[in-house]
Structures are given as structure tokens and as C-alpha cells.
């Protein structure tokens, strides 16, 4: 009987060969890198791929390439060994350009090779120089190669840790859009609260608030920039005041036994020789984010600051919840009142006055000529005096003169009773419109609903009355036209007030949400 089975044959692949990868996209590197690392480590342990890369990098550290054409380069495990001659020439030319402050377009794999050099301590004389080069690579290529952010935000943290460059962690957080590992964030915040509280930032504190501040309409509509300006100063103010009056600042008093040790693997997914700085780095930190008292304190400070800035900027609505103790709240409010007023006055540009001396002299001469030409002999002093008295009366009481000229005799209180344009359009005294319930119903309402009613503007109250009526679609359109706006904007504004008071949307589409319709059954019309 014939045996049709075939013996399986395996072929060994040498990773140092030049693969055809120019058109192959780079997938997730985590599994690829670990597999290649393990393969190299099990080949005998004489010289790992990381050791070989570092040795080659040292030999070529000072090499500068001539002008060369760009050649595509995409590799799962980018090193010198997988570059062909044309790719290597472009890399050396491109690296020279980067070192001279020029950042031409290139592939991500070329970028990784240069980053690996810097992470392994090659191409810089001191750690700060290496950090600056890494930062410039990140800043100049992050928009063109967005995948770079995923790796750099972790590698930069490792670099700062291994070289003990603590002052750069806040900068890394800024570069990564506010990201730092939780343990590193606790460590950095502890350092700032101990050294210089004014270095704190809005991004740094976001993790420590007990709610998401980015959902606030005030935050989205320009409040973010204002809070970034004032929160560091307010935090420093409160910390200084607490130190002076209570001998303890914002930094919570933690038991030394609560301090934790964290071990962090260095330069994951990078071609890194762990014989240089070790496989991992350990550091100690205090878990500040787990201190409930601290979280409540910074949240209340933030809420108090935002409410005061809302008032100063004329933004409707206030944040609810647990308030800051009156002593600290008054401190913050007085500080913001004074500081905001001063800075607003300074921001108003004063006109620059330049006097032309020649033109001024000419005007003075002409003025004197006109004065002399119009001078009247003082033949009838009594008439002149009467005329001056009349002029004085005109100046002191211009309203009387206006009445005399127009022969108008106003009735008492006519100025106060004249209706505004909006009142004429709506047929009502807008200022007096408030959302009210029957007395029995109002007594049973929660505090949130009473606050909701207080925060509504007259036109929003009218909008709710329209929604409760029979022809709501037609009446809503008419009301919007009277106020010069659109129906959707009226409804969105009511939902904004509802989110800040009752904590939920009141209107869905163009109807009151069924869950809340019972609340409005006894609204006074």
C-alpha cells in the first residue's frame, strides 16, 4: 500500500536578513517584540539582539551621512541589521538633519531606531541632553506619526525615573495630554505640594476630583482656560493660609507605613539592553489619590473657585454639592474679586497719546485769533450775565430744556412704566415671570427643583409654559422668533440648567421627559 504522507520540514529564518517590508504596515509591536526578544535570548546567550544593537550603535554614533534619497522602511523590529544599504544611507543623513534641528518627513521605523539609541545612552553627553533630544523628536513628529504617542509617554517616564530627573515629570504629563501612571501622578503631586504648590496644574488635579469636570458647560465654553489660569494660584493661596493658621497645608498627613514601593519595567517594547540601567526601576510613593479627605478638599476648592469665576464672567448657574467651609470660601472669593478686577483693568489697552508740538502751537495761534475776532465789547453787562445764567441752567438741568424744546409734559413715573421691546412682544412684564407651583405641590418638592426654578430665566419659564400647552410646536416657534433665537437653543438652555440643578436632562426632543411630567402638572400659569 502506497504511503502518501509527507514529512513536515521546518525552515529556520534568520532575522538579520533584509526582508521585503517596504509596503507592509506596522502592527501592534507588543507581541512581536517580546517574541523576537525571547528568540534571541534562547539562541545561546552569547550576544542578544539588544547587545548587538548597542554595539553597532556605539560604532556609528558619530557617523554623518551625505544627502540621500528617502527610502521606505517599515519593520516589526527596526534595527540596523534589517536595513539595506539605501535605507542605512537615508537614516544616517536623516539623523544628521535631526541633530541639527531639522525634522524632515520619515517613516516611524527610522524614528524608533534613533529613539532606541537615546534610550540606551548613545548620542548624548548627559541625561538632560538625551531628554531634550527625545522631547524634540516627540514634539516634532507626534502629529505626523500619531502612533508615536503610545510609546513615548511611557518611555519618557522611564527615562526620567532611571536618570532621576523628577522635575521633568510634569512636562511629560503636559506632552502626553495629561497622562501619567496613577502611581507616578501621586508621586509627582506629593513633590509639588512639598516644594512649590503654584506649580500644580488643572490637568494634574483632574484625577483627584470626585466628578468629571470636563462635563461642565462652563468648562467647555471657555472656563477651562480661566480655571487653568486661576486654579494653581488659588491652591497656593489656600495651602499658604492653612500652613499659617493650622500649621498643615494641603498635603494630607499620611502614616509612613502607608507608603508603597512600585517596581516598573524599563522601556517596554523597545530595543533596550537591560545590562545598562537594569531591567526595572523601583520608587516609593504615597497613595494620595486614595485619601478621601484630600479628594473632598480639592474638589470643594475647585467648586468654590469655579462658582466665583462663573459669577465674575456672568455665567448663569452654580455648581451644587458639599461646599467649602465659610472661612476658606471667603478667602478665595475675596482673592478672586481683587485679582480678577486688577487683571481686567490691566488688560484694557490704554491709547498711546503722541503730541505734535508744531501742530499744537499752530492750533493755539489760530484759537487766539478766533477768540479775539469774536470778543464782544462789554456794553450790556446785565444782558451778558442773564445769558450766562441761562447757559448755566441749561447745563445743570438738560432734561428741562429737552422738555421745553419738545413741549412735552411727562406724567409722574412715566420713565419707569415704559415697557421694553421684549415686554411689548410677549405681552408681559418679563422681569416678573417665575416658575411657580401650587402651594401644596411646592411644599412637597425637593430642594433641587426649587433651585431649578430659581435659575430659570424669564424666557425659559415661558418656554416651559409653551411645552405644557396644547399647540406647543407652533407656540414654541413663535416664542423663539420673538426672542430672536431658535427653538432648539431655548430647549438646550433649559437642559443646561437642569443638568446643573436636578442632575438630569428635562427635555427630550421637544417634549418634557415623561419621568418628570408629573412635577409640572400643578405649575401656575
XYZ file of C-alpha atoms in Angstrom:
525
model
C 0.000 0.000 0.000
C 1.429 3.365 -1.054
C 2.252 5.863 1.693
C 1.016 9.306 0.600
C 2.024 11.053 3.815
C 4.660 13.758 3.650
C 7.259 14.610 6.219
C 6.978 18.143 7.559
C 10.064 20.264 7.043
C 10.840 23.387 9.060
C 12.954 26.234 7.820
C 14.932 28.430 10.157
C 14.586 32.164 9.452
C 17.482 34.486 10.162
C 16.071 37.783 11.474
C 19.209 39.619 10.361
C 18.275 39.156 6.675
C 16.798 42.045 4.760
C 13.031 41.432 4.483
C 10.805 42.977 1.864
C 8.772 45.161 4.216
C 8.512 48.448 2.402
C 4.738 48.193 1.844
C 3.795 46.279 4.991
C 2.038 48.315 7.711
C 3.435 48.059 11.232
C 1.026 46.138 13.531
C 0.930 46.149 17.333
C 4.532 45.659 18.391
C 3.945 44.188 21.870
C 3.770 40.511 20.921
C 6.251 40.828 18.053
C 8.906 42.483 20.202
C 8.576 40.007 23.053
C 8.741 37.040 20.643
C 11.885 38.366 18.967
C 13.454 39.107 22.337
C 12.792 35.556 23.576
C 14.091 34.053 20.332
C 17.349 35.933 20.576
C 17.808 35.099 24.246
C 17.420 31.370 23.574
C 19.983 31.250 20.777
C 22.858 30.625 23.106
C 23.032 33.787 25.190
C 26.394 34.890 23.763
C 25.150 38.202 22.365
C 21.476 39.123 22.435
C 19.866 41.257 19.738
C 19.783 44.177 22.198
C 23.530 43.801 22.951
C 24.303 43.629 19.244
C 22.224 46.748 18.551
C 24.023 48.726 21.262
C 27.456 47.644 19.986
C 26.573 48.733 16.443
C 25.062 51.990 17.741
C 28.287 52.848 19.549
C 30.301 52.307 16.354
C 28.006 54.518 14.299
C 27.209 57.118 16.955
C 29.254 59.898 15.324
C 28.681 58.919 11.692
C 27.095 61.572 9.494
C 25.554 60.616 6.178
C 25.604 62.556 2.931
C 22.446 63.776 1.229
C 20.479 60.677 0.196
C 17.028 59.988 -1.206
C 14.323 58.791 1.163
C 13.721 55.050 1.073
C 10.661 53.443 2.766
C 11.438 51.440 5.899
C 8.886 49.556 7.956
C 9.980 46.780 10.272
C 8.464 44.921 13.205
C 11.829 45.006 14.991
C 13.697 48.001 13.499
C 17.469 47.817 13.921
C 20.476 48.455 11.713
C 20.600 44.770 10.804
C 17.300 44.844 8.916
C 18.194 47.954 6.885
C 19.564 47.630 3.385
C 22.296 49.967 2.137
C 19.920 52.580 0.752
C 17.893 52.651 3.982
C 21.030 52.921 6.087
C 22.292 55.865 3.998
C 18.991 57.696 4.394
C 18.965 57.007 8.135
C 22.427 58.478 8.655
C 21.510 61.566 6.617
C 18.153 61.956 8.394
C 19.750 61.587 11.851
C 22.272 64.313 10.978
C 19.402 66.601 9.991
C 17.558 65.882 13.267
C 20.649 66.574 15.350
C 20.925 69.970 13.623
C 17.324 70.854 14.477
C 15.662 69.956 11.170
C 12.959 67.279 11.128
C 12.190 66.032 7.602
C 9.414 63.530 6.953
C 10.399 59.923 7.519
C 8.971 56.527 8.468
C 8.187 55.513 12.041
C 10.752 52.696 11.959
C 13.614 55.136 11.291
C 12.376 57.186 14.233
C 12.331 54.149 16.519
C 15.961 53.299 15.716
C 17.112 56.767 16.773
C 14.933 56.645 19.900
C 16.452 53.263 20.821
C 19.925 54.834 20.570
C 18.961 57.584 23.005
C 17.230 55.214 25.431
C 20.394 53.097 25.574
C 22.532 56.133 26.397
C 24.022 56.651 22.947
C 24.164 60.049 21.242
C 24.187 62.349 24.282
C 26.733 63.585 26.824
C 24.429 64.000 29.848
C 20.898 62.822 30.726
C 19.365 66.281 30.215
C 20.712 66.401 26.658
C 19.232 62.961 25.956
C 15.899 64.027 27.431
C 15.822 67.173 25.285
C 16.541 65.165 22.121
C 13.770 62.684 22.925
C 11.356 65.521 23.650
C 12.126 67.276 20.374
C 11.609 64.062 18.411
C 8.273 63.574 20.117
C 7.115 67.184 19.680
C 8.139 67.414 16.021
C 6.745 64.060 14.834
C 3.712 63.461 17.072
C 1.242 64.988 14.612
C 2.727 63.336 11.534
C 3.098 59.944 13.264
C 0.358 59.712 15.951
C 1.381 56.124 16.871
C 4.469 57.656 18.457
C 2.444 58.979 21.410
C 1.567 55.476 22.633
C 5.200 54.582 23.187
C 6.801 57.907 24.054
C 4.536 58.736 27.002
C 5.756 55.537 28.712
C 9.387 55.640 27.595
C 9.795 59.262 28.683
C 8.536 58.384 32.168
C 11.049 55.508 32.318
C 13.852 57.802 31.143
C 13.023 60.410 33.798
C 12.913 57.736 36.502
C 16.104 55.940 35.595
C 18.042 59.222 35.420
C 16.227 60.693 38.473
C 15.003 63.753 36.568
C 11.968 64.373 38.757
C 11.421 67.946 37.605
C 10.533 66.729 34.099
C 7.537 64.559 35.046
C 5.108 67.481 34.927
C 6.415 68.325 31.463
C 5.961 64.721 30.319
C 2.377 64.890 31.571
C 1.807 68.050 29.557
C 3.268 66.489 26.423
C 1.088 63.393 26.793
C -2.130 65.381 27.154
C -2.427 64.986 30.926
C -1.441 61.325 31.202
C 0.787 59.898 33.905
C 0.516 56.454 35.505
C -1.506 56.752 38.729
C 1.453 55.926 40.979
C 3.674 58.444 39.203
C 0.954 61.089 39.449
C 0.713 60.577 43.220
C 4.488 60.844 43.486
C 4.677 63.996 41.392
C 1.802 65.662 43.251
C 3.471 64.895 46.589
C 6.699 66.512 45.359
C 4.883 69.652 44.166
C 2.848 70.039 47.365
C 6.060 69.802 49.362
C 8.166 72.121 47.183
C 6.090 74.633 45.222
C 2.297 74.399 45.215
C 1.914 77.028 42.477
C 3.460 74.529 40.007
C 0.308 72.436 40.261
C -1.898 72.306 37.166
C -5.538 71.733 36.308
C -4.585 68.584 34.383
C -2.733 67.154 37.360
C -5.692 67.625 39.706
C -8.337 66.150 37.390
C -7.756 62.638 38.749
C -8.376 63.824 42.312
C -11.793 65.456 41.853
C -14.782 63.319 42.774
C -16.560 64.120 39.476
C -15.672 64.711 35.840
C -15.135 68.458 35.466
C -15.000 68.231 31.652
C -18.767 67.614 31.519
C -19.478 71.118 32.824
C -20.860 73.575 30.261
C -18.730 76.299 31.841
C -15.585 74.163 31.332
C -16.450 73.569 27.673
C -17.386 77.179 26.894
C -14.132 78.866 27.837
C -13.977 78.058 31.537
C -11.144 75.587 31.021
C -8.692 78.361 30.091
C -9.796 80.522 33.025
C -9.526 77.637 35.505
C -6.057 76.759 34.185
C -5.069 80.346 34.946
C -6.528 80.623 38.458
C -6.552 77.118 40.000
C -2.761 76.995 40.618
C -2.882 80.399 42.335
C -5.931 79.502 44.419
C -4.344 76.216 45.514
C -1.168 78.044 46.544
C -3.258 80.633 48.401
C -5.209 78.011 50.371
C -2.065 75.990 51.107
C -0.264 79.074 52.444
C -3.273 80.091 54.548
C -3.623 76.615 56.072
C 0.094 76.483 56.830
C -0.113 79.831 58.589
C -3.324 79.240 60.552
C -3.363 75.480 61.120
C 0.300 74.549 60.634
C -0.615 71.997 57.948
C -1.020 72.611 54.214
C -2.957 70.790 51.517
C -0.696 67.732 51.588
C -2.520 65.143 53.724
C -0.756 63.746 56.766
C -0.157 60.100 55.923
C 1.248 57.348 58.061
C 4.763 56.442 56.825
C 3.608 52.838 56.887
C 1.151 53.719 54.116
C 3.997 54.492 51.717
C 4.279 51.938 48.924
C 7.051 50.664 46.693
C 6.426 50.322 42.975
C 8.638 48.434 40.506
C 8.395 49.495 36.898
C 9.799 47.526 33.948
C 12.014 49.795 31.863
C 11.375 50.652 28.212
C 8.788 48.002 27.376
C 8.525 47.111 23.678
C 11.794 48.929 22.886
C 15.154 47.505 21.790
C 16.808 48.071 25.152
C 19.879 46.393 26.650
C 18.952 45.862 30.305
C 22.621 45.457 31.245
C 22.932 49.269 31.030
C 20.362 50.527 33.566
C 18.799 47.274 34.729
C 15.582 45.526 33.819
C 13.385 47.625 36.120
C 13.404 50.652 38.389
C 11.688 50.933 41.769
C 10.387 54.014 43.545
C 8.361 54.840 46.634
C 5.190 56.927 46.681
C 2.312 57.899 48.934
C -1.148 56.920 47.574
C -2.593 60.425 47.862
C -5.435 59.605 45.481
C -6.833 57.130 47.997
C -7.108 59.783 50.741
C -10.833 60.640 50.819
C -10.301 63.785 52.883
C -7.810 65.188 50.365
C -10.104 64.389 47.419
C -13.015 66.171 49.124
C -10.868 69.207 49.927
C -9.517 69.769 46.395
C -12.982 69.135 44.930
C -14.562 71.766 47.168
C -11.789 74.253 46.394
C -12.333 73.663 42.687
C -16.115 74.010 43.006
C -15.811 77.239 45.025
C -13.340 78.694 42.508
C -15.499 77.790 39.522
C -18.658 79.247 41.083
C -16.898 82.537 41.797
C -15.475 82.705 38.273
C -18.924 81.942 36.866
C -20.189 84.957 38.775
C -17.354 87.209 37.607
C -17.770 86.117 33.982
C -21.557 86.468 34.059
C -22.140 82.748 33.529
C -25.551 81.525 34.724
C -25.919 78.610 37.108
C -23.807 77.431 40.004
C -22.359 74.041 40.948
C -24.121 72.275 43.796
C -22.865 69.781 46.331
C -20.824 69.962 49.511
C -19.488 73.476 49.956
C -16.177 74.707 51.297
C -16.134 75.967 54.868
C -17.031 79.707 55.008
C -13.587 80.788 56.194
C -11.809 79.341 53.152
C -14.643 80.223 50.756
C -14.468 83.894 51.785
C -10.693 83.826 51.368
C -10.975 82.500 47.787
C -13.808 84.836 46.805
C -12.057 87.958 48.128
C -8.850 86.964 46.347
C -10.621 86.364 43.021
C -12.627 89.598 43.293
C -9.451 91.614 43.742
C -7.201 89.718 41.317
C -9.765 89.481 38.528
C -10.593 93.195 38.752
C -6.911 94.179 38.632
C -6.111 91.898 35.691
C -9.159 93.043 33.741
C -8.121 96.667 34.214
C -4.568 95.879 33.108
C -5.798 94.012 30.047
C -7.568 97.107 28.711
C -5.104 98.731 26.350
C -4.576 102.406 27.109
C -4.424 104.603 23.994
C -0.983 105.981 23.248
C -1.132 109.756 23.021
C 1.502 111.498 20.909
C 1.501 115.294 20.784
C 2.774 117.091 17.709
C 4.327 120.233 19.206
C 4.331 122.157 15.908
C 0.663 121.408 15.229
C -0.208 122.287 18.831
C 1.487 125.690 18.511
C -0.364 126.335 15.254
C -3.724 125.444 16.835
C -3.042 127.701 19.808
C -2.291 130.605 17.475
C -5.469 130.020 15.449
C -7.543 129.712 18.621
C -6.230 133.027 19.938
C -7.071 134.685 16.608
C -10.644 133.375 16.701
C -11.091 134.449 20.347
C -10.019 137.983 19.561
C -12.252 138.135 16.479
C -15.329 137.079 18.462
C -14.710 139.248 21.501
C -17.776 141.456 22.229
C -17.439 144.790 23.953
C -18.939 144.686 27.477
C -21.548 147.362 26.713
C -24.512 145.466 28.276
C -23.117 143.528 31.251
C -26.545 142.698 32.653
C -27.629 141.053 29.401
C -24.410 139.051 29.288
C -24.952 137.950 32.872
C -28.531 136.854 32.096
C -27.272 134.857 29.130
C -24.610 133.174 31.310
C -27.281 132.305 33.898
C -29.444 130.783 31.201
C -26.495 128.744 29.942
C -25.824 127.580 33.492
C -29.439 126.481 33.837
C -29.274 124.609 30.581
C -26.120 122.811 31.710
C -27.434 121.938 35.138
C -30.840 120.655 34.012
C -30.721 119.423 30.391
C -33.905 117.377 30.836
C -35.930 120.562 31.484
C -34.549 122.106 28.332
C -35.434 118.967 26.371
C -38.994 119.151 27.680
C -39.245 122.814 26.785
C -37.987 122.279 23.254
C -40.359 119.408 22.594
C -43.198 120.947 24.620
C -43.645 117.651 26.482
C -45.103 117.431 29.958
C -44.307 113.931 31.233
C -46.628 112.318 33.718
C -45.238 111.206 37.035
C -43.475 107.820 36.832
C -43.675 107.662 33.025
C -39.980 106.833 32.735
C -40.354 103.795 34.978
C -43.530 102.426 33.400
C -42.455 102.446 29.758
C -42.431 98.784 28.535
C -39.379 97.300 26.846
C -39.375 95.792 23.350
C -39.445 92.243 24.717
C -42.362 93.087 27.001
C -44.289 94.528 24.084
C -43.552 91.409 22.025
C -44.585 88.948 24.718
C -47.364 90.993 26.217
C -45.992 90.507 29.745
C -43.637 92.071 32.262
C -40.721 89.710 31.648
C -38.907 90.568 34.860
C -41.782 89.246 36.975
C -42.027 85.833 35.300
C -41.042 82.973 37.592
C -41.794 79.257 37.579
C -44.200 78.609 40.455
C -46.231 75.668 41.660
C -49.413 75.479 43.750
C -48.577 75.937 47.412
C -49.353 72.330 48.342
C -47.217 70.972 45.494
C -44.316 73.361 46.150
C -44.100 72.236 49.770
C -43.510 68.642 48.650
C -40.840 69.436 46.036
C -37.196 68.534 46.613
C -34.645 71.314 47.041
C -33.213 70.555 43.585
C -36.497 71.508 41.871
C -36.778 74.756 43.820
C -33.193 75.603 42.815
C -34.047 74.706 39.206
C -36.948 77.167 39.273
C -34.739 79.926 40.686
C -32.093 79.505 37.984
C -34.535 79.736 35.059
C -34.616 82.962 33.056
C -37.997 84.507 32.125
C -37.794 83.278 28.538
C -37.009 79.745 29.771
C -40.082 79.863 32.044
C -42.173 80.941 29.085
C -40.715 78.055 27.079
C -41.790 75.556 29.750
C -45.307 77.043 29.758
C -45.395 76.609 25.981
C -44.329 72.949 26.278
C -47.170 72.371 28.737
C -49.703 73.859 26.314
C -51.742 72.245 23.538
C -50.105 73.795 20.452
C -46.545 73.575 21.717
C -44.874 73.289 18.297
C -46.444 76.439 16.868
C -46.150 78.447 20.073
C -42.515 77.402 20.571
C -41.613 78.658 17.106
C -43.433 81.931 17.750
C -41.703 82.420 21.085
C -38.277 81.760 19.544
C -38.969 84.348 16.812
C -39.953 86.928 19.438
C -36.635 86.458 21.226
C -34.611 86.284 18.002
C -33.384 82.726 18.574
C -34.221 79.127 17.609
C -36.430 76.600 19.427
C -33.582 74.111 19.859
C -31.446 76.733 21.588
C -34.236 77.525 24.035
C -34.607 73.841 24.883
C -30.845 73.264 25.176
C -30.516 76.137 27.641
C -33.221 74.615 29.859
C -31.418 71.266 29.762
C -28.184 73.003 30.806
C -29.922 74.433 33.874
C -31.485 71.042 34.625
C -28.124 69.255 34.466
C -26.618 71.689 36.969
C -29.541 71.550 39.401
C -31.530 68.301 39.222
C -28.641 66.441 37.577
C -30.587 65.142 34.572
C -31.997 66.216 31.212
C -35.503 67.636 31.433
C -36.402 67.798 27.747
C -36.051 65.039 25.170
C -36.598 66.196 21.606
C -39.222 68.898 22.056
C -41.156 67.327 24.946
C -40.675 67.163 28.708
C -39.323 63.751 29.708
C -42.243 61.515 30.840
C -40.486 60.744 34.149
C -40.765 64.409 35.138
C -44.077 65.452 33.575
C -45.886 64.855 36.895
C -43.773 67.576 38.524
C -45.275 70.188 36.171
C -48.942 69.232 36.456
C -49.563 71.865 39.112
C -47.447 74.692 37.693
C -49.156 78.082 37.976
C -49.891 79.596 34.601
